[in-house]
Short mmCIF file of C-alpha atoms and ligand atoms in Angstrom, two decimals:
data_model
loop_
_atom_site.label_atom_id
_atom_site.label_comp_id
_atom_site.label_asym_id
_atom_site.label_seq_id
_atom_site.Cartn_x
_atom_site.Cartn_y
_atom_site.Cartn_z
CA MET A 1 -7.40 -27.86 12.94
CA ASN A 2 -6.10 -24.81 11.17
CA ASN A 3 -6.34 -22.11 13.82
CA ASN A 4 -7.16 -19.45 11.26
CA GLU A 5 -10.44 -21.14 10.41
CA ASN A 6 -12.35 -20.12 13.49
CA THR A 7 -11.56 -16.46 12.95
CA ILE A 8 -12.30 -16.67 9.26
CA LYS A 9 -15.65 -18.34 9.93
CA LYS A 10 -16.65 -15.58 12.32
CA PHE A 11 -15.79 -13.00 9.68
CA ASP A 12 -17.96 -14.88 7.21
CA ASP A 13 -20.77 -14.92 9.73
CA TYR A 14 -20.53 -11.49 11.28
CA VAL A 15 -18.39 -9.06 9.29
CA ALA A 16 -19.78 -7.37 6.19
CA HIS A 17 -18.50 -9.02 3.04
CA SER A 18 -17.08 -5.87 1.53
CA TYR A 19 -13.49 -7.08 1.15
CA GLY A 20 -11.77 -9.85 -0.71
CA ARG A 21 -9.33 -11.15 1.90
CA TYR A 22 -6.41 -13.53 2.01
CA PRO A 23 -6.98 -16.52 4.31
CA LEU A 24 -4.64 -14.98 6.87
CA ALA A 25 -5.71 -14.23 10.44
CA MET A 26 -3.03 -11.97 11.83
CA LYS A 27 -2.20 -12.51 15.46
CA SER A 28 0.69 -10.24 16.25
CA GLY A 29 3.53 -8.31 14.74
CA GLN A 30 7.01 -7.20 15.59
CA ASN A 31 9.29 -4.96 13.57
CA ARG A 32 8.61 -5.77 9.92
CA GLN A 33 7.17 -9.24 10.49
CA CYS A 34 3.75 -10.43 11.48
CA ILE A 35 2.58 -13.78 12.74
CA ASP A 36 -0.69 -15.49 11.94
CA GLU A 37 -2.79 -17.75 14.13
CA ASN A 38 -0.88 -20.81 12.91
CA ASN A 39 2.39 -19.15 13.96
CA MET A 40 3.40 -18.69 10.35
CA LYS A 41 5.65 -15.64 9.91
CA TYR A 42 5.34 -13.12 7.11
CA ILE A 43 7.67 -10.36 5.95
CA ASP A 44 5.42 -7.41 5.32
CA LEU A 45 6.25 -5.23 2.32
CA GLY A 46 2.78 -3.70 2.35
CA SER A 47 2.67 -2.33 5.91
CA GLY A 48 -1.10 -2.38 6.08
CA ILE A 49 -1.23 -0.18 2.95
CA GLY A 50 1.49 2.09 4.20
CA CYS A 51 -0.03 2.76 7.62
CA ASN A 52 2.50 0.87 9.74
CA CYS A 53 5.26 3.18 8.59
CA LEU A 54 7.45 2.27 11.58
CA GLY A 55 6.63 -1.41 11.24
CA TYR A 56 4.72 -3.43 13.81
CA CYS A 57 4.55 -2.28 17.42
CA ASP A 58 7.65 -0.11 17.33
CA GLU A 59 8.77 0.20 20.93
CA GLN A 60 9.01 3.96 21.24
CA TRP A 61 5.70 4.38 19.42
CA ALA A 62 3.97 1.71 21.52
CA ASP A 63 5.26 3.29 24.74
CA ALA A 64 3.94 6.71 23.75
CA VAL A 65 0.58 5.29 22.71
CA CYS A 66 0.20 3.13 25.84
CA THR A 67 1.14 6.01 28.12
CA GLN A 68 -1.47 8.16 26.41
CA VAL A 69 -4.13 5.44 26.74
CA ARG A 70 -3.52 5.43 30.50
CA THR A 71 -3.51 9.23 30.73
CA LEU A 72 -6.37 10.48 28.55
CA GLN A 73 -7.90 8.40 25.76
CA HIS A 74 -10.36 10.89 24.35
CA THR A 75 -12.06 14.18 24.92
CA SER A 76 -14.35 16.16 22.69
CA ASN A 77 -13.14 19.03 20.60
CA TYR A 78 -14.89 21.40 23.00
CA TYR A 79 -11.66 21.22 24.97
CA TYR A 80 -7.93 21.55 24.38
CA THR A 81 -5.34 18.82 24.84
CA GLU A 82 -1.60 19.30 25.04
CA VAL A 83 -0.95 16.24 22.90
CA GLN A 84 -3.04 17.57 19.99
CA ALA A 85 -1.40 20.98 20.33
CA GLU A 86 2.05 19.45 20.21
CA PHE A 87 1.31 17.22 17.24
CA ALA A 88 -0.30 20.07 15.30
CA GLU A 89 2.73 22.28 15.92
CA LYS A 90 5.19 19.58 14.84
CA LEU A 91 3.18 18.73 11.75
CA CYS A 92 2.87 22.37 10.67
CA LYS A 93 6.48 23.29 11.40
CA SER A 94 7.90 20.26 9.62
CA THR A 95 5.68 20.62 6.53
CA GLY A 96 5.63 24.42 6.32
CA TYR A 97 1.86 24.64 6.68
CA GLU A 98 0.03 27.10 8.95
CA SER A 99 -2.71 25.00 10.51
CA VAL A 100 -4.32 21.59 10.48
CA PHE A 101 -7.75 20.01 10.84
CA PHE A 102 -7.69 16.48 12.23
CA GLY A 103 -10.08 13.72 11.14
CA ASN A 104 -9.81 9.97 11.25
CA SER A 105 -9.09 8.77 7.72
CA GLY A 106 -7.92 9.74 4.28
CA ALA A 107 -11.44 10.14 2.96
CA GLU A 108 -12.29 12.48 5.83
CA ALA A 109 -9.17 14.53 5.22
CA ASN A 110 -10.23 14.88 1.59
CA GLU A 111 -13.82 15.74 2.54
CA CYS A 112 -12.38 18.54 4.64
CA ALA A 113 -10.26 19.72 1.71
CA ILE A 114 -13.27 19.68 -0.64
CA LYS A 115 -15.44 21.64 1.80
CA THR A 116 -12.65 24.13 2.44
CA ALA A 117 -12.05 24.72 -1.27
CA ARG A 118 -15.73 25.35 -1.91
CA LYS A 119 -16.04 27.70 1.05
CA TYR A 120 -12.88 29.57 0.10
CA SER A 121 -14.38 30.25 -3.28
CA PHE A 122 -17.87 31.01 -1.98
CA ASP A 123 -16.53 33.48 0.59
CA LYS A 124 -14.56 35.34 -2.08
CA TYR A 125 -16.57 34.96 -5.27
CA GLY A 126 -20.08 33.83 -4.27
CA LYS A 127 -22.06 31.00 -5.87
CA GLY A 128 -21.23 29.08 -9.03
CA ARG A 129 -17.53 28.51 -8.57
CA HIS A 130 -17.83 25.11 -6.92
CA ASN A 131 -16.36 22.64 -9.39
CA ILE A 132 -13.29 20.64 -8.47
CA ILE A 133 -11.05 19.14 -11.11
CA THR A 134 -9.69 15.71 -10.31
CA LEU A 135 -7.58 13.45 -12.47
CA VAL A 136 -8.56 10.42 -14.46
CA ASN A 137 -7.33 7.32 -12.62
CA SER A 138 -7.19 9.11 -9.27
CA PHE A 139 -8.32 7.67 -5.97
CA HIS A 140 -9.58 9.90 -3.18
CA GLY A 141 -11.66 7.66 -0.91
CA ARG A 142 -14.91 5.77 -0.42
CA THR A 143 -17.32 8.33 1.03
CA MET A 144 -19.87 9.83 -1.35
CA ALA A 145 -17.92 13.03 -2.00
CA THR A 146 -14.51 11.40 -2.30
CA LEU A 147 -15.97 8.62 -4.45
CA SER A 148 -17.48 11.28 -6.69
CA ALA A 149 -14.05 12.92 -6.82
CA THR A 150 -12.33 9.64 -7.70
CA GLY A 151 -11.59 9.56 -11.42
CA GLN A 152 -12.07 5.87 -12.09
CA ASP A 153 -15.27 4.61 -13.67
CA VAL A 154 -15.06 1.28 -11.85
CA PHE A 155 -15.95 3.10 -8.65
CA HIS A 156 -18.97 4.87 -10.15
CA ASN A 157 -21.49 2.09 -9.86
CA TYR A 158 -24.47 1.29 -7.65
CA PHE A 159 -24.42 4.37 -5.47
CA PHE A 160 -26.16 6.90 -7.69
CA PRO A 161 -26.58 9.77 -7.62
CA PHE A 162 -22.99 10.83 -7.10
CA LEU A 163 -22.13 14.29 -5.85
CA GLU A 164 -22.11 17.01 -8.48
CA GLY A 165 -19.21 19.29 -9.12
CA PHE A 166 -16.29 17.06 -10.06
CA ILE A 167 -14.70 17.29 -13.48
CA ASN A 168 -12.04 14.82 -14.61
CA VAL A 169 -8.94 15.84 -16.48
CA GLU A 170 -6.48 13.38 -17.97
CA ALA A 171 -3.29 13.19 -15.92
CA ASN A 172 -0.31 14.86 -17.65
CA ASN A 173 -2.56 16.42 -20.30
CA THR A 174 -2.15 20.18 -19.98
CA ASP A 175 -4.44 20.92 -22.93
CA ASP A 176 -7.26 19.00 -21.31
CA LEU A 177 -6.60 20.90 -18.08
CA LYS A 178 -6.64 24.28 -19.84
CA ALA A 179 -9.88 23.45 -21.60
CA LYS A 180 -11.65 22.59 -18.37
CA LEU A 181 -10.16 25.16 -16.02
CA ASP A 182 -12.94 27.73 -16.41
CA ASP A 183 -14.54 30.16 -13.96
CA THR A 184 -16.73 27.45 -12.40
CA VAL A 185 -13.67 25.80 -10.89
CA CYS A 186 -12.52 26.40 -7.31
CA ALA A 187 -9.82 23.73 -7.00
CA VAL A 188 -7.68 21.11 -8.69
CA MET A 189 -7.08 18.00 -6.63
CA LEU A 190 -4.25 15.59 -7.41
CA GLU A 191 -2.02 12.82 -6.12
CA TYR A 192 1.62 13.50 -7.04
CA VAL A 193 1.98 9.75 -7.36
CA GLN A 194 -1.30 8.03 -8.11
CA GLY A 195 -1.36 5.11 -5.71
CA GLU A 196 -4.41 2.91 -6.18
CA GLY A 197 -4.42 3.99 -9.83
CA GLY A 198 -1.18 2.08 -10.46
CA VAL A 199 1.74 3.87 -8.73
CA ILE A 200 2.13 6.50 -11.42
CA ALA A 201 4.07 9.70 -10.72
CA LEU A 202 2.80 12.85 -12.42
CA ASP A 203 5.10 14.62 -14.88
CA GLN A 204 6.91 17.69 -13.56
CA GLU A 205 5.66 19.79 -16.51
CA PHE A 206 2.05 18.91 -15.78
CA VAL A 207 2.40 19.71 -12.09
CA ASP A 208 4.09 23.00 -13.04
CA ALA A 209 1.17 23.81 -15.36
CA VAL A 210 -1.41 23.01 -12.68
CA PHE A 211 0.21 25.32 -10.14
CA GLU A 212 0.84 28.09 -12.64
CA LEU A 213 -2.67 28.11 -14.14
CA CYS A 214 -4.31 27.81 -10.73
CA ALA A 215 -2.26 30.69 -9.32
CA GLU A 216 -3.33 32.92 -12.21
CA LYS A 217 -7.00 32.29 -11.50
CA ASP A 218 -6.93 32.00 -7.71
CA ILE A 219 -7.92 28.35 -7.99
CA LEU A 220 -6.71 26.22 -5.09
CA VAL A 221 -4.46 23.22 -5.51
CA ILE A 222 -5.29 20.32 -3.21
CA ALA A 223 -2.58 17.67 -2.89
CA ASP A 224 -3.96 14.34 -1.75
CA GLU A 225 -0.87 13.02 0.04
CA VAL A 226 -2.80 10.41 1.98
CA GLN A 227 -0.54 7.74 0.52
CA THR A 228 2.51 9.74 -0.61
CA GLY A 229 2.90 11.82 2.55
CA ILE A 230 4.78 11.22 5.80
CA GLY A 231 8.04 10.13 4.23
CA ARG A 232 6.65 7.46 1.92
CA THR A 233 8.37 8.85 -1.18
CA GLY A 234 11.62 9.77 0.55
CA LYS A 235 10.56 13.35 1.37
CA LEU A 236 8.22 14.27 4.18
CA LEU A 237 5.74 15.38 1.49
CA ALA A 238 5.94 14.21 -2.12
CA GLY A 239 5.27 17.80 -3.23
CA GLU A 240 8.87 18.56 -2.25
CA TRP A 241 10.11 16.44 -5.17
CA TYR A 242 8.19 18.77 -7.49
CA GLY A 243 9.21 21.93 -5.65
CA LYS A 244 5.55 22.58 -4.88
CA LYS A 245 3.46 23.42 -1.86
CA ALA A 246 -0.27 23.02 -2.44
CA ASP A 247 -2.81 25.34 -0.83
CA ILE A 248 -4.24 22.32 0.96
CA THR A 249 -2.51 18.99 1.60
CA THR A 250 -4.23 15.94 3.00
CA LEU A 251 -2.56 13.19 4.98
CA ALA A 252 -3.62 9.90 6.57
CA LYS A 253 -2.29 6.33 6.21
CA GLY A 254 1.16 6.52 7.85
CA ILE A 255 0.50 9.68 9.86
CA ALA A 256 0.02 8.02 13.26
CA GLY A 257 1.90 4.77 12.61
CA GLY A 258 -1.21 2.60 12.32
CA ILE A 259 -3.77 4.42 14.45
CA PRO A 260 -6.71 5.90 12.53
CA MET A 261 -6.07 9.54 11.77
CA GLY A 262 -6.37 11.95 8.86
CA ALA A 263 -5.18 15.52 8.59
CA CYS A 264 -5.95 18.43 6.31
CA LEU A 265 -3.14 20.99 6.20
CA PHE A 266 -3.82 24.63 5.38
CA SER A 267 -1.49 27.25 3.95
CA SER A 268 -1.71 30.95 4.82
CA LYS A 269 -4.29 31.28 2.03
CA THR A 270 -6.63 28.61 3.36
CA LYS A 271 -6.06 28.61 7.11
CA ASP A 272 -8.94 30.95 8.00
CA VAL A 273 -11.57 29.42 5.72
CA LEU A 274 -13.04 27.02 8.25
CA THR A 275 -14.66 29.00 11.04
CA ALA A 276 -16.31 27.80 14.25
CA GLY A 277 -19.13 25.39 13.48
CA THR A 278 -18.37 24.91 9.77
CA HIS A 279 -16.65 21.56 10.13
CA GLY A 280 -16.04 18.97 12.81
CA SER A 281 -15.25 15.42 13.79
CA THR A 282 -16.02 13.84 17.14
CA PHE A 283 -12.89 11.72 17.21
CA GLY A 284 -10.71 14.13 15.22
CA GLY A 285 -7.38 14.83 16.89
CA ASN A 286 -7.84 11.94 19.26
CA PRO A 287 -5.09 11.99 21.93
CA ILE A 288 -3.97 8.40 21.31
CA ALA A 289 -3.61 9.02 17.60
CA CYS A 290 -1.76 12.27 18.27
CA ALA A 291 0.62 10.54 20.68
CA GLY A 292 1.42 7.99 17.94
CA GLY A 293 1.73 10.78 15.38
CA ILE A 294 4.27 12.68 17.45
CA VAL A 295 6.59 9.68 17.51
CA VAL A 296 6.14 9.16 13.77
CA ILE A 297 6.90 12.77 12.85
CA ASP A 298 9.86 12.98 15.25
CA ARG A 299 11.40 9.84 13.84
CA ILE A 300 10.82 10.63 10.18
CA THR A 301 12.13 14.18 10.42
CA GLY A 302 14.99 13.23 12.76
CA GLY A 303 18.58 12.36 11.86
CA ASP A 304 19.11 10.75 8.48
CA PHE A 305 15.81 8.83 8.43
CA LEU A 306 14.69 10.13 5.04
CA ASP A 307 18.15 9.68 3.52
CA GLU A 308 17.90 6.06 4.57
CA VAL A 309 14.46 5.76 2.97
CA ASN A 310 15.94 7.01 -0.30
CA LYS A 311 18.94 4.69 -0.05
CA LYS A 312 16.70 1.71 0.57
CA ALA A 313 14.48 2.76 -2.31
CA SER A 314 17.38 2.73 -4.77
CA TYR A 315 18.65 -0.51 -3.24
CA ILE A 316 15.31 -2.24 -3.90
CA LYS A 317 15.21 -0.74 -7.36
CA THR A 318 18.65 -2.11 -8.23
CA LYS A 319 17.78 -5.54 -6.84
CA LEU A 320 14.51 -5.74 -8.76
CA GLU A 321 15.95 -4.44 -12.00
CA GLU A 322 18.48 -7.27 -11.95
CA SER A 323 15.64 -9.68 -12.61
CA SER A 324 14.51 -10.26 -16.18
CA ALA A 325 11.01 -10.90 -14.81
CA VAL A 326 10.74 -7.19 -14.02
CA LYS A 327 9.87 -5.10 -17.04
CA SER A 328 9.84 -1.71 -15.34
CA LEU A 329 9.43 0.05 -12.04
CA SER A 330 7.36 3.09 -11.18
CA GLY A 331 6.69 5.34 -8.22
CA LYS A 332 8.94 7.28 -5.87
CA GLY A 333 10.87 6.31 -2.76
CA LEU A 334 9.34 3.37 -0.93
CA MET A 335 6.16 3.56 -3.01
CA ILE A 336 7.00 1.08 -5.74
CA GLY A 337 5.05 -0.33 -8.67
CA ILE A 338 6.39 -3.36 -10.51
CA THR A 339 5.37 -4.11 -14.08
CA LEU A 340 6.00 -7.74 -14.97
CA SER A 341 7.76 -8.76 -18.16
CA ASP A 342 5.39 -11.67 -18.63
CA GLU A 343 2.07 -9.98 -19.29
CA SER A 344 0.18 -13.23 -18.81
CA LYS A 345 1.11 -13.15 -15.13
CA LYS A 346 -1.41 -11.40 -12.94
CA ALA A 347 -0.32 -9.20 -10.04
CA ALA A 348 -3.05 -10.68 -7.85
CA ASP A 349 -1.67 -14.20 -8.46
CA ILE A 350 1.84 -13.04 -7.58
CA ALA A 351 0.55 -11.51 -4.36
CA LYS A 352 -1.24 -14.76 -3.51
CA LYS A 353 1.84 -16.87 -4.17
CA ALA A 354 3.94 -14.47 -2.11
CA PHE A 355 1.50 -14.76 0.75
CA GLU A 356 1.77 -18.55 0.63
CA LYS A 357 5.56 -18.19 0.91
CA GLY A 358 5.47 -15.81 3.85
CA LEU A 359 5.67 -12.48 2.06
CA LEU A 360 2.99 -9.79 2.00
CA VAL A 361 2.84 -7.50 -1.02
CA LEU A 362 0.10 -5.33 -2.51
CA THR A 363 -1.21 -4.79 -6.00
CA ALA A 364 -2.34 -1.68 -7.87
CA LYS A 365 -4.12 -2.35 -11.13
CA GLU A 366 -1.82 -4.65 -13.16
CA LYS A 367 1.22 -3.94 -10.99
CA VAL A 368 2.68 -5.55 -7.92
CA ARG A 369 2.93 -2.74 -5.38
CA LEU A 370 5.34 -2.43 -2.47
CA LEU A 371 4.87 -0.04 0.44
CA PRO A 372 7.46 -1.39 2.89
CA PRO A 373 7.72 0.01 6.39
CA LEU A 374 9.95 3.08 6.15
CA ASN A 375 12.37 1.72 8.75
CA ILE A 376 12.79 -1.71 7.18
CA THR A 377 16.31 -3.14 7.53
CA TYR A 378 18.48 -4.34 4.65
CA ASP A 379 18.31 -7.90 5.97
CA GLU A 380 14.54 -7.82 5.95
CA LEU A 381 14.53 -6.27 2.50
CA ASN A 382 16.88 -8.92 1.19
CA ASP A 383 14.71 -11.70 2.58
CA GLY A 384 11.55 -10.18 1.12
CA ILE A 385 12.95 -9.33 -2.29
CA LYS A 386 14.51 -12.79 -2.61
CA ILE A 387 11.12 -14.47 -2.15
CA LEU A 388 9.46 -12.02 -4.51
CA ILE A 389 12.02 -12.48 -7.29
CA GLU A 390 11.81 -16.26 -6.97
CA ILE A 391 8.07 -16.06 -7.51
CA LEU A 392 8.36 -13.59 -10.37
CA GLU A 393 10.88 -15.83 -12.12
CA GLU A 394 8.93 -19.07 -11.67
C1 PLP B 1 -6.01 5.39 0.87
C2 PLP B 1 -6.27 6.66 0.17
C3 PLP B 1 -7.40 7.45 0.44
C4 PLP B 1 -8.49 6.99 1.38
O1 PLP B 1 -8.07 6.87 2.69
P1 PLP B 1 -9.01 6.12 3.76
O2 PLP B 1 -8.25 6.25 5.03
O3 PLP B 1 -9.20 4.72 3.30
O4 PLP B 1 -10.29 6.87 3.79
C5 PLP B 1 -7.52 8.66 -0.19
N1 PLP B 1 -6.58 9.10 -1.05
C6 PLP B 1 -5.49 8.38 -1.34
C7 PLP B 1 -4.47 8.92 -2.29
C8 PLP B 1 -5.29 7.13 -0.76
O5 PLP B 1 -4.23 6.39 -1.08
#
């Protein structure tokens, strides 16, 4: 019998049917490969949607996490822990931010950003300045507020009423932005590279306009770097590519190397907005997650790690561009969108074929999307890209 079947049946029976899944029951992982219950190996160019940024069960990371599990697994935020203090300091010093609020996911990090923006404005200007501009085609999460913020109509079904106070502006359309940036607005929220929306980097001119117009009117800029942050694009934060530092930046996905964690970073302007009792999270800043996060941040900011990420990014780009099946590439660093020359080919079908051949890739809209582990080796890349190109050229 196919060993996967037992696990899959239990999911059918007992796990909510909210995901379309591949028939793959993952058993273990090592480096950039995982193994399913039939002992089939897969090269993973998706890294659990960018979360396993150091690959599977990195030794140094696993040691730090296991040591923390045996030392102190959790305490409430009524108390201090050294591990949270250390991670907060490292995160702030390496990103140039002043303070951080820890949650457990990207959506929570964005909820925190939304609340902070509204309170910043309320404290300074009183009621009525609560609207947040988000971009068409954005993705900010699945909770009610972040879903309301998400600028894609496909997500705005079933769950009415959505939260008020979000206005969509077309990405890279400065006129649209200007028209909507009135005195009801407290913040503009953006992804420098829209991830779920199709791996689309914003234009420099548009980002410049956002920051300039917002600065004039004391409107906050919130950068949702849940996907682009923590080295994914070849800089610690993608904002660095644009020469920008948002008033609030949110992180999650890769932040703790595959342990649930989200973070909301505050600049000097926003660091004192949240006061005792105004926000909280029971698990936020969990010691195990922080222990994993410390290893991640040390590794990514150490030595020539990010240079290597950029080298590998251009290496993949060159390899893919050699194939006539690839029409164009998008994204930044190791956040890569592939548009296929043959428009009749569907990204989802490519991903399925890849999976059958031992390669895991993601999709975003009509594109094949790659989010390889940041420390992937050239050998692993070569193996993965070879399979992918074979499938694309079939
Ligand atoms: C994944 C993602 C989120 C949501 O993160 P969760 O951890 O699933 O809540 C929010 N924003 C962006 C840009 C993302 O890519």
